[in-house]
Coordinates of C-alpha atoms in Angstrom, one line a residue:
Chain J
M1 CA -11.2 21.7 7.0
S2 CA -9.7 21.6 3.5
T3 CA -11.3 19.5 0.8
S4 CA -8.2 17.5 0.3
F5 CA -8.3 16.4 4.0
L6 CA -12.0 15.7 3.7
H7 CA -11.5 13.4 0.6
S8 CA -8.5 11.8 2.3
F9 CA -10.6 11.1 5.4
Q10 CA -13.4 9.7 3.3
S11 CA -10.9 7.4 1.5
E12 CA -9.5 6.2 4.9
W13 CA -12.9 5.8 6.4
L14 CA -14.0 3.6 3.5
K15 CA -11.1 1.2 4.3
T16 CA -12.6 0.5 7.7
R17 CA -15.9 -0.8 6.2
R18 CA -16.4 -4.4 7.3
S19 CA -13.0 -4.4 8.8
L20 CA -12.1 -6.2 12.0
A21 CA -11.6 -2.8 13.7
A22 CA -15.1 -1.7 12.8
W23 CA -16.6 -4.9 14.2
L24 CA -14.5 -4.6 17.3
V25 CA -15.9 -1.1 18.0
I26 CA -19.5 -2.3 17.7
I27 CA -19.0 -5.5 19.6
G28 CA -16.7 -3.8 22.2
G29 CA -19.2 -1.0 22.7
F30 CA -22.2 -3.3 23.4
F31 CA -20.3 -6.2 25.1
L32 CA -20.5 -5.1 28.8
P33 CA -23.9 -3.4 28.6
F34 CA -25.2 -6.6 27.0
I35 CA -23.9 -8.7 29.9
M36 CA -25.4 -6.2 32.3
L37 CA -28.7 -6.5 30.5
V38 CA -28.7 -10.2 30.6
G39 CA -27.8 -10.1 34.3
R40 CA -30.5 -7.6 35.1
T41 CA -33.1 -9.7 33.2
V42 CA -32.2 -13.0 34.8
Y43 CA -32.1 -11.5 38.4
H44 CA -35.2 -9.4 37.9
E45 CA -36.2 -9.3 41.6
K46 CA -33.0 -7.4 42.4
T47 CA -33.3 -5.3 39.3
S48 CA -36.8 -4.2 40.3
A49 CA -35.5 -2.9 43.6
E50 CA -32.6 -1.0 41.9
S51 CA -34.9 0.8 39.5
T52 CA -36.1 3.1 42.2
S53 CA -32.7 4.2 43.3
P54 CA -32.0 8.0 42.8
L55 CA -28.5 7.1 41.6
F56 CA -29.7 4.2 39.3
W57 CA -27.8 5.3 36.2
E58 CA -24.6 6.3 38.0
N59 CA -24.5 2.9 39.7
L60 CA -25.2 1.1 36.4
A61 CA -22.6 3.2 34.5
G62 CA -20.1 2.6 37.4
Q63 CA -20.6 -1.2 37.1
C64 CA -20.1 -1.0 33.3
W65 CA -17.1 1.3 33.5
Q66 CA -15.3 -0.9 36.1
F67 CA -14.4 -3.6 33.7
M68 CA -14.2 -1.3 30.7
A69 CA -11.8 1.2 32.3
L70 CA -9.3 -1.3 33.7
F71 CA -9.0 -3.7 30.8
L72 CA -11.4 -3.6 27.9
L73 CA -11.1 0.0 26.9
P74 CA -7.3 0.1 26.7
M75 CA -7.3 -3.4 25.1
G76 CA -9.9 -2.4 22.6
V77 CA -8.1 0.8 21.7
I78 CA -4.8 -1.1 21.4
L79 CA -6.5 -3.5 19.0
A80 CA -8.5 -1.0 17.0
T81 CA -5.7 1.5 16.5
S82 CA -3.3 -1.2 15.5
L83 CA -5.8 -2.9 13.2
I84 CA -6.7 0.3 11.4
T85 CA -3.2 1.4 10.9
Q86 CA -2.1 -2.0 9.8
I87 CA -4.7 -2.2 7.0
E88 CA -2.1 -0.8 4.7
F89 CA 0.7 -3.2 5.6
R90 CA -1.8 -6.2 5.5
N91 CA -3.0 -5.3 2.0
N92 CA 0.4 -4.3 0.8
A93 CA -1.1 -0.8 0.2
W94 CA 1.4 1.8 1.4
K95 CA 3.1 2.0 -2.0
Q96 CA -0.3 2.7 -3.7
V97 CA -1.4 5.2 -0.9
H98 CA 1.9 7.1 -1.2
T99 CA 1.6 7.4 -5.0
T100 CA -1.8 9.2 -4.7
P101 CA -1.7 13.0 -4.9
Q102 CA -2.0 13.5 -1.2
H103 CA 0.5 15.2 1.1
F104 CA 2.1 13.0 3.7
Y105 CA 0.8 15.2 6.4
T106 CA -2.8 14.9 5.0
L107 CA -2.5 11.1 5.1
F108 CA -1.1 11.0 8.6
W109 CA -3.8 13.2 10.1
S110 CA -6.7 11.7 8.2
K111 CA -5.7 8.2 9.3
L112 CA -5.4 9.4 12.9
M113 CA -8.8 11.2 12.6
V114 CA -10.4 7.9 11.5
I115 CA -9.1 6.3 14.6
M116 CA -10.4 9.1 16.8
V117 CA -13.8 9.0 15.2
M118 CA -13.9 5.3 15.8
V119 CA -13.0 5.8 19.5
V120 CA -15.8 8.4 19.7
Q121 CA -18.1 5.9 18.0
F122 CA -17.2 3.3 20.6
F123 CA -18.1 5.7 23.4
I124 CA -21.4 6.6 21.9
L125 CA -22.3 2.9 21.4
F126 CA -21.2 2.1 25.0
N127 CA -23.5 4.8 26.4
I128 CA -26.4 3.7 24.2
G129 CA -25.7 0.2 25.5
I130 CA -25.8 1.4 29.1
Y131 CA -29.1 3.1 28.5
L132 CA -30.5 -0.1 26.9
A133 CA -29.2 -2.2 29.8
G134 CA -31.1 0.0 32.1
A135 CA -34.3 0.5 30.1
V136 CA -34.9 -2.8 28.3
P137 CA -35.6 -5.1 31.3
A138 CA -38.6 -2.8 32.0
L139 CA -39.9 -3.3 28.5
L140 CA -39.3 -7.1 28.5
L141 CA -40.5 -7.9 32.0
G142 CA -43.7 -6.6 33.5
T143 CA -42.3 -7.0 37.0
V144 CA -39.5 -4.4 36.6
D145 CA -40.2 -0.7 36.5
Y146 CA -38.5 1.8 34.2
P147 CA -35.8 3.6 36.2
S148 CA -37.3 6.5 38.2
Q149 CA -34.2 8.6 37.7
P150 CA -34.0 10.5 34.5
F151 CA -31.0 9.6 32.3
P152 CA -28.2 11.9 33.3
F153 CA -26.9 13.0 29.9
M154 CA -24.3 15.5 31.3
Y155 CA -22.9 13.0 33.8
M156 CA -22.5 10.4 31.1
L157 CA -21.0 12.9 28.7
K158 CA -18.5 14.2 31.3
T159 CA -17.5 10.7 32.3
S160 CA -17.0 9.5 28.7
G161 CA -15.1 12.7 27.9
R162 CA -12.7 12.1 30.7
F163 CA -12.1 8.5 29.7
M164 CA -11.7 9.6 26.1
L165 CA -9.0 12.1 27.2
D166 CA -7.3 9.4 29.4
I167 CA -7.1 6.9 26.6
L168 CA -5.5 9.3 24.2
P169 CA -1.9 8.3 25.1
V170 CA -2.7 4.7 24.2
V171 CA -4.0 5.9 20.8
G172 CA -0.9 8.0 20.3
L173 CA 1.7 5.3 21.1
Q174 CA -0.2 2.5 19.3
Y175 CA -0.5 4.7 16.2
L176 CA 3.2 5.5 16.3
I177 CA 4.3 1.8 16.6
S178 CA 1.7 0.6 14.1
L179 CA 3.0 3.1 11.5
Q180 CA 6.6 1.9 11.9
F181 CA 6.3 -1.9 12.1
K182 CA 5.0 -4.1 9.4
N183 CA 4.4 -7.0 11.8
F184 CA 1.0 -6.7 13.6
F185 CA 2.4 -8.5 16.6
V186 CA 4.8 -5.6 17.4
P187 CA 2.1 -3.0 18.2
L188 CA 0.0 -5.7 19.8
G189 CA 2.8 -7.0 21.9
V190 CA 3.9 -3.5 23.0
G191 CA 0.3 -2.6 23.8
I192 CA -0.4 -5.7 25.9
A193 CA 3.0 -5.3 27.7
M194 CA 2.2 -1.6 28.5
L195 CA -1.3 -2.5 29.7
M196 CA 0.0 -5.2 32.0
L197 CA 2.7 -2.7 33.3
S198 CA 0.0 -0.1 33.9
L199 CA -2.1 -2.6 35.9
V200 CA 1.0 -3.4 38.1
M201 CA 2.1 0.3 38.4
V202 CA -1.3 1.7 39.1
E203 CA -0.8 1.4 42.9
W204 CA 2.7 2.9 42.9
K205 CA 2.9 6.5 43.9
Y206 CA 4.6 7.4 40.7
G207 CA 2.4 5.3 38.6
Y208 CA 1.2 8.3 36.6
I209 CA 4.4 8.2 34.6
V210 CA 3.1 5.2 32.7
P211 CA 0.9 6.6 30.0
Y212 CA -1.5 3.6 30.0
T213 CA -2.6 4.1 33.6
Y214 CA -4.9 7.1 33.2
S215 CA -8.0 5.1 32.4
P216 CA -7.8 3.0 35.6
Y217 CA -6.9 6.1 37.6
N218 CA -9.9 7.9 36.2
F219 CA -12.1 5.0 37.2
F220 CA -10.9 5.0 40.8
E221 CA -11.4 8.8 40.9
L222 CA -14.9 8.3 39.6
R223 CA -15.6 5.8 42.3
G224 CA -14.3 8.2 44.9
S225 CA -11.2 6.2 45.8
A226 CA -8.4 8.0 44.0
M227 CA -5.1 6.0 43.9
S228 CA -2.0 7.6 45.4
G229 CA -0.4 7.7 42.0
S230 CA -3.0 10.1 40.7
K231 CA -3.6 12.2 43.8
D232 CA -1.1 15.0 43.2
V233 CA -1.2 15.3 39.5
N234 CA -3.8 16.2 36.9
I235 CA -3.9 12.9 34.9
H236 CA -6.0 14.5 32.2
W237 CA -3.4 17.1 31.4
L238 CA -0.7 14.4 31.6
A239 CA -2.7 12.2 29.2
L240 CA -3.1 15.1 26.7
S241 CA 0.7 15.9 27.0
Y242 CA 1.7 12.3 26.3
F243 CA -0.7 12.2 23.4
A244 CA 0.7 15.4 21.9
F245 CA 4.3 14.0 22.4
F246 CA 3.6 10.6 20.8
T247 CA 1.7 12.2 17.9
V248 CA 4.4 14.7 17.1
L249 CA 7.1 12.0 17.4
S250 CA 5.0 9.7 15.3
F251 CA 4.5 12.4 12.6
V252 CA 8.3 13.1 12.5
L253 CA 9.1 9.4 12.2
Y254 CA 6.5 8.9 9.5
I255 CA 7.5 11.9 7.4
S256 CA 11.2 10.9 7.6
K257 CA 10.8 7.3 6.6
K258 CA 13.2 6.4 3.8
E259 CA 11.0 3.8 2.3
K260 CA 7.4 4.6 1.8
G261 CA 6.2 1.4 0.3
Chain B
M1 CA 9.8 16.4 -25.0
H2 CA 10.5 13.8 -22.4
T3 CA 7.7 12.8 -20.0
I4 CA 10.3 11.2 -17.7
E5 CA 13.9 12.2 -17.4
A6 CA 16.2 10.6 -14.9
I7 CA 19.8 11.7 -14.8
G8 CA 22.6 10.1 -12.8
L9 CA 20.2 8.1 -10.7
T10 CA 22.2 6.2 -8.0
H11 CA 20.9 4.2 -5.1
H12 CA 22.4 2.0 -2.4
F13 CA 20.6 -0.2 0.1
S14 CA 23.8 -0.9 1.8
K15 CA 27.1 1.0 1.7
E16 CA 29.0 -1.6 -0.4
I17 CA 26.7 -2.7 -3.1
P18 CA 25.0 -0.1 -5.3
V19 CA 21.6 -1.1 -6.6
L20 CA 21.5 1.6 -9.2
E21 CA 24.6 3.2 -10.8
N22 CA 24.3 6.4 -12.7
I23 CA 21.0 5.5 -14.4
E24 CA 20.0 7.8 -17.3
M25 CA 16.5 7.3 -18.5
R26 CA 14.5 9.3 -21.0
V27 CA 10.9 8.4 -21.7
R28 CA 9.5 10.2 -24.7
E29 CA 6.1 11.7 -24.6
G30 CA 3.5 9.4 -26.2
S31 CA 5.8 6.4 -26.2
I32 CA 5.5 3.0 -24.7
Y33 CA 8.8 2.5 -22.9
G34 CA 9.7 -1.1 -22.2
F35 CA 12.0 -1.3 -19.2
L36 CA 13.7 -4.7 -19.4
G37 CA 16.0 -6.5 -17.1
P38 CA 16.4 -9.8 -15.3
N39 CA 14.9 -10.2 -11.8
G40 CA 16.9 -8.1 -9.4
A41 CA 18.4 -5.8 -12.1
G42 CA 17.1 -2.6 -10.4
K43 CA 13.8 -2.1 -12.4
T44 CA 11.5 -1.8 -9.4
T45 CA 14.0 0.3 -7.4
T46 CA 14.2 2.7 -10.4
L47 CA 10.4 2.9 -10.6
R48 CA 10.0 3.3 -6.8
L49 CA 12.5 6.2 -6.9
M50 CA 10.6 7.8 -9.8
L51 CA 7.3 7.7 -7.8
G52 CA 8.9 9.0 -4.6
L53 CA 8.5 5.7 -2.7
L54 CA 12.2 5.6 -2.0
R55 CA 14.1 8.6 -0.8
K56 CA 16.5 9.7 -3.6
Q57 CA 20.2 9.4 -2.8
G58 CA 21.7 10.7 -6.0
G59 CA 20.7 12.1 -9.4
E60 CA 17.7 14.0 -10.7
I61 CA 14.2 13.0 -11.7
S62 CA 11.9 15.2 -13.6
I63 CA 8.4 14.3 -14.8
F64 CA 6.4 16.4 -17.3
G65 CA 9.5 18.7 -17.2
K66 CA 9.2 19.4 -13.5
P67 CA 11.4 18.2 -10.6
F68 CA 9.5 15.4 -8.9
E69 CA 10.4 16.2 -5.3
K70 CA 9.2 19.9 -5.6
H71 CA 6.0 19.0 -7.4
R72 CA 5.2 15.6 -5.9
T73 CA 1.4 15.9 -5.4
E74 CA 0.8 17.9 -8.6
L75 CA 2.7 15.3 -10.7
L76 CA 1.2 12.3 -9.0
S77 CA -2.3 13.5 -9.8
N78 CA -1.4 12.8 -13.4
I79 CA 0.4 9.5 -12.9
G80 CA -1.2 6.1 -12.6
S81 CA 1.0 3.3 -11.2
L82 CA 1.1 -0.3 -10.4
I83 CA 4.2 -1.4 -8.5
E84 CA 5.0 -5.1 -8.0
S85 CA 1.9 -6.9 -6.7
P86 CA -1.4 -5.1 -6.9
T87 CA -2.8 -3.2 -3.9
V88 CA -6.2 -4.8 -3.0
Y89 CA -8.2 -4.3 0.1
G90 CA -9.4 -7.8 0.6
H91 CA -12.4 -7.0 2.8
L92 CA -13.8 -4.6 0.2
T93 CA -15.5 -5.2 -3.2
A94 CA -13.9 -4.1 -6.5
T95 CA -16.2 -1.0 -6.6
E96 CA -15.3 -0.1 -3.0
N97 CA -11.6 -0.6 -3.7
L98 CA -11.8 1.9 -6.5
T99 CA -13.9 4.3 -4.4
V100 CA -11.0 4.4 -2.0
W101 CA -8.8 5.6 -4.9
Q102 CA -11.5 7.8 -6.4
K103 CA -11.6 9.8 -3.2
A104 CA -7.8 10.0 -3.0
Y105 CA -7.5 11.2 -6.6
R106 CA -10.7 13.3 -6.4
C107 CA -11.9 12.1 -9.8
P108 CA -15.5 11.7 -10.9
K109 CA -17.4 8.8 -9.5
N110 CA -18.6 7.6 -12.9
R111 CA -15.0 6.6 -13.7
I112 CA -15.3 3.6 -11.4
P113 CA -17.7 1.5 -13.6
E114 CA -15.7 2.7 -16.7
A115 CA -12.4 1.5 -15.2
L116 CA -13.9 -1.8 -14.1
R117 CA -15.4 -2.4 -17.5
L118 CA -12.1 -1.6 -19.1
V119 CA -10.3 -4.4 -17.2
G120 CA -13.3 -6.8 -17.4
L121 CA -14.2 -6.7 -13.7
H122 CA -17.6 -5.0 -14.0
G123 CA -19.5 -8.2 -13.1
T124 CA -17.9 -8.9 -9.8
G125 CA -20.7 -7.3 -7.8
I126 CA -20.6 -7.9 -4.0
K127 CA -17.7 -10.4 -4.2
K128 CA -14.9 -9.4 -1.8
A129 CA -11.5 -8.8 -3.3
H130 CA -9.9 -11.5 -1.2
Q131 CA -11.9 -14.0 -3.1
F132 CA -10.4 -12.8 -6.4
S133 CA -7.9 -14.8 -8.4
L134 CA -4.4 -13.4 -8.8
G135 CA -5.3 -12.3 -12.3
M136 CA -8.4 -10.5 -11.1
K137 CA -6.4 -8.7 -8.4
Q138 CA -3.9 -7.7 -11.1
R139 CA -6.8 -6.3 -13.2
L140 CA -8.1 -4.4 -10.2
G141 CA -4.6 -3.0 -9.7
I142 CA -4.6 -1.8 -13.3
A143 CA -8.1 -0.4 -13.0
A144 CA -6.9 1.7 -10.0
A145 CA -3.9 2.9 -12.1
L146 CA -6.3 4.0 -14.9
L147 CA -9.1 5.4 -12.7
H148 CA -8.1 9.1 -12.9
Q149 CA -7.2 9.0 -16.6
P150 CA -3.5 9.8 -16.1
S151 CA -1.2 11.0 -18.8
L152 CA 1.5 8.7 -17.6
L153 CA 1.2 5.1 -16.6
V154 CA 4.0 3.4 -14.6
L155 CA 3.4 -0.3 -14.6
D156 CA 5.8 -2.8 -13.0
E157 CA 5.3 -6.3 -14.4
P158 CA 1.6 -5.7 -15.0
T159 CA 0.8 -9.0 -16.6
N160 CA 2.0 -11.1 -13.7
G161 CA -0.5 -13.7 -12.9
L162 CA -2.6 -13.2 -16.0
D163 CA -3.6 -16.0 -18.3
P164 CA -2.6 -15.8 -22.0
G165 CA -6.0 -14.3 -22.9
G166 CA -5.7 -11.8 -20.2
I167 CA -2.2 -10.8 -21.3
I168 CA -3.4 -10.1 -24.8
E169 CA -6.4 -8.1 -23.5
I170 CA -4.3 -5.9 -21.2
R171 CA -1.7 -5.5 -24.0
E172 CA -4.5 -4.3 -26.4
M173 CA -5.9 -2.0 -23.8
L174 CA -2.5 -0.4 -23.1
R175 CA -1.9 0.0 -26.9
N176 CA -5.3 1.7 -27.3
L177 CA -4.7 4.0 -24.4
N178 CA -1.4 5.0 -25.9
R179 CA -2.7 5.4 -29.5
E180 CA -6.1 6.9 -28.8
E181 CA -5.5 8.9 -25.7
G182 CA -1.8 9.6 -26.0
V183 CA -1.0 8.1 -22.6
T184 CA 2.8 7.6 -22.1
I185 CA 3.5 4.2 -20.7
L186 CA 6.5 3.0 -18.8
I187 CA 6.2 -0.7 -18.4
S188 CA 8.8 -2.9 -16.8
S189 CA 9.2 -6.6 -17.4
H190 CA 11.7 -9.4 -17.4
L191 CA 9.8 -11.0 -20.4
L192 CA 11.3 -9.8 -23.6
P193 CA 8.5 -11.1 -26.0
E194 CA 6.0 -9.1 -24.0
I195 CA 7.9 -5.8 -24.4
E196 CA 8.7 -6.7 -28.0
K197 CA 5.0 -6.8 -28.8
L198 CA 4.1 -3.6 -27.1
A199 CA 7.0 -1.1 -26.7
T200 CA 8.1 1.6 -29.0
D201 CA 11.2 2.4 -26.9
V202 CA 13.3 0.1 -24.9
G203 CA 15.7 0.4 -21.9
I204 CA 17.7 -2.6 -20.8
I205 CA 19.0 -2.6 -17.2
H206 CA 21.3 -5.2 -15.6
R207 CA 23.0 -5.1 -12.2
G208 CA 21.9 -1.5 -11.7
K209 CA 23.4 -0.3 -15.0
M210 CA 21.6 0.8 -18.1
L211 CA 23.0 -1.3 -20.9
F212 CA 20.8 0.0 -23.8
Q213 CA 18.3 2.7 -24.3
G214 CA 16.7 3.7 -27.6
S215 CA 13.8 2.9 -29.9
L216 CA 12.7 -0.7 -30.5
A217 CA 13.7 0.0 -34.1
S218 CA 17.3 0.7 -33.2
L219 CA 17.4 -2.5 -31.1
L220 CA 16.0 -4.4 -34.1
L221 CA 18.7 -2.8 -36.3
R222 CA 21.3 -4.0 -33.8
Q223 CA 19.7 -7.4 -34.2
H224 CA 20.1 -7.2 -37.9
Q225 CA 23.7 -6.1 -37.7
A226 CA 24.4 -9.0 -35.4
S227 CA 23.1 -11.4 -38.0
R228 CA 25.4 -13.9 -39.8
I229 CA 25.6 -16.5 -42.6
A230 CA 25.6 -20.2 -41.9
I231 CA 27.1 -22.5 -44.5
E232 CA 27.0 -26.2 -44.6
T233 CA 29.2 -28.1 -47.1
S234 CA 30.5 -31.6 -47.9
D235 CA 33.8 -30.7 -46.2
N236 CA 33.5 -27.9 -43.7
A237 CA 37.2 -28.0 -42.7
A238 CA 38.4 -27.5 -46.4
A239 CA 35.7 -24.8 -46.8
L240 CA 36.9 -23.1 -43.6
Q241 CA 40.5 -23.0 -44.9
L242 CA 39.3 -21.7 -48.3
L243 CA 37.2 -18.9 -46.9
A244 CA 39.9 -17.9 -44.4
G245 CA 42.4 -17.7 -47.3
N246 CA 40.0 -15.2 -49.0
G247 CA 40.2 -12.7 -46.2
L248 CA 37.0 -13.8 -44.3
D249 CA 36.7 -14.7 -40.7
P250 CA 34.8 -18.1 -40.7
R251 CA 34.1 -20.1 -37.5
I252 CA 32.7 -23.5 -37.1
E253 CA 29.7 -23.6 -34.8
A254 CA 27.2 -26.5 -34.4
G255 CA 28.4 -28.2 -37.5
C256 CA 28.1 -25.1 -39.7
I257 CA 30.5 -22.5 -40.9
N258 CA 29.5 -19.1 -39.5
L259 CA 30.4 -15.9 -41.2
A260 CA 29.5 -12.2 -40.6
A261 CA 26.5 -11.0 -42.6
A262 CA 27.2 -10.0 -46.1
E263 CA 25.4 -8.4 -49.1
K264 CA 23.8 -10.7 -51.7
P265 CA 26.6 -10.5 -54.3
A266 CA 29.2 -11.4 -51.7
I267 CA 27.2 -14.5 -50.7
A268 CA 26.9 -15.5 -54.3
D269 CA 30.7 -15.1 -54.7
I270 CA 31.3 -17.3 -51.6
N271 CA 29.1 -20.0 -53.1
R272 CA 30.8 -19.8 -56.4
K273 CA 34.3 -20.2 -54.8
L274 CA 33.2 -23.2 -52.8
V275 CA 31.7 -24.9 -55.8
Q276 CA 34.7 -24.1 -58.0
H277 CA 36.9 -25.9 -55.4
G278 CA 34.9 -29.1 -55.7
L279 CA 32.9 -28.6 -52.5
D280 CA 29.2 -29.5 -52.4
V281 CA 27.2 -26.7 -50.8
Y282 CA 24.2 -28.1 -48.9
R283 CA 22.9 -24.9 -47.3
I284 CA 23.6 -21.2 -47.1
A285 CA 21.3 -19.3 -44.8
T286 CA 21.2 -15.9 -43.1
V287 CA 20.8 -16.4 -39.3
E288 CA 19.5 -13.5 -37.2
D289 CA 19.8 -13.4 -33.5
D290 CA 16.4 -13.0 -31.9
L291 CA 16.0 -10.2 -29.4
E292 CA 16.3 -12.7 -26.6
T293 CA 19.9 -13.5 -27.7
I294 CA 20.7 -9.8 -28.0
F295 CA 19.2 -9.3 -24.5
M296 CA 21.3 -12.2 -23.2
N297 CA 24.4 -11.0 -24.9
L298 CA 23.9 -7.5 -23.4
T299 CA 23.2 -8.8 -19.9
N300 CA 26.1 -11.3 -20.0
Q301 CA 28.7 -8.7 -21.0

């Protein structure tokens, strides 16, 4: 990694400090696990019985991922990607950014890298949240035992890795649109429309052509009830391909912009 | 040597109306170049082209003797700029804002407090930039432009939003940077008095065309050459006839006779003739156009 990229990344990362996107990652990462934690604490009799299950963590993760995969993860990524990219438009900063001695490609990739790191950060927080949702009731309530099953790190890593792959097309397209349009509502509107479309198309046998469907498809696969739209295709490769396509297109459009601030 | 040299700069936003037409601009090394023009004259477009914020359509731009497009990042590392309104990340403090640029310019961290002190923002602490007044934001924008100690400063209307005290402070600061550190400054403004107090060289642009370019001294000479004599007598009509009969070109304007400027003996001779013809002379004065009038005359041509 060249030093210019590293400096550019540090500069971009600093811009996210106290930003709405940064808060979104933290709140979004802990939101569902917190609800699960509250639920498990309130209904502690049921919780106590679940703690002995040999698939305790898989079941808990499955419950958390259910809402996350279908709506919150794509929505969070739509918002975070758009918010981070729009920091420059919102602060009238493109003109200043583009008069710093940084190559356009360095700027493009460092900004994208910041988004990717934030997505990874979100997954880490979400997994920590799942762990806390499982472990904390035992610490708070004397009547609930600590889960007997050891925390399945590899399973959690693999699951998160797949969702990470499947959400990449959303990052790619949102990044592309956010770089092109000054108005925040354009990327947000397109993102919400695509998300709604994906929820409608997910049951269609060719639903895999919609790049926002892979996260729901992955969830159904995880649950063991793969949808017809994802049965005959490798959605992870498709997700990667869409991401590569959107990113290259986004880069070409960004580089060839006539007005840079 | 010229720090900036723009030749034949032409730009269109739409096919019909050119925003810039064949602009020639030469900014001498070590000068303070005042780029003057009314709003919408093409100043900002010219500056944006020079900094690569607009894709060049026609002409050549070289900075520090090198073509801008081929040496963009190398040249930008030595240029500080403030184009239109200042760039301020509202959710960050002044120090954090400058840290963003310190990383981008890869300059020493100790420049941040120095730059903040220079513009009088060193006491802002944890206050977020969105809470700053317009003047404070402007100062922060100037601090960002100065952060990496550039050899060339490109400032587009840098005193916008500053109070009179702030304007004087910034002017003094720019003058010191120019004198003590040899920084070349290209400063645009639509306010003539501001440029008059600071610039060594002046360029006047109007409707995308460069109307004047040269030293402030040559503009002042032009001002002197455009001066005239105003005469007030007991009978201006008779005086007008008399002076016209003596090969002069007098005109009556605002109750006075106006003549082209003349040497002292010629003025004494005019006075003598008027008195000899029984006319009382109440006033003879040399009237010089101020720079504003010259600017207005140039831009109204």
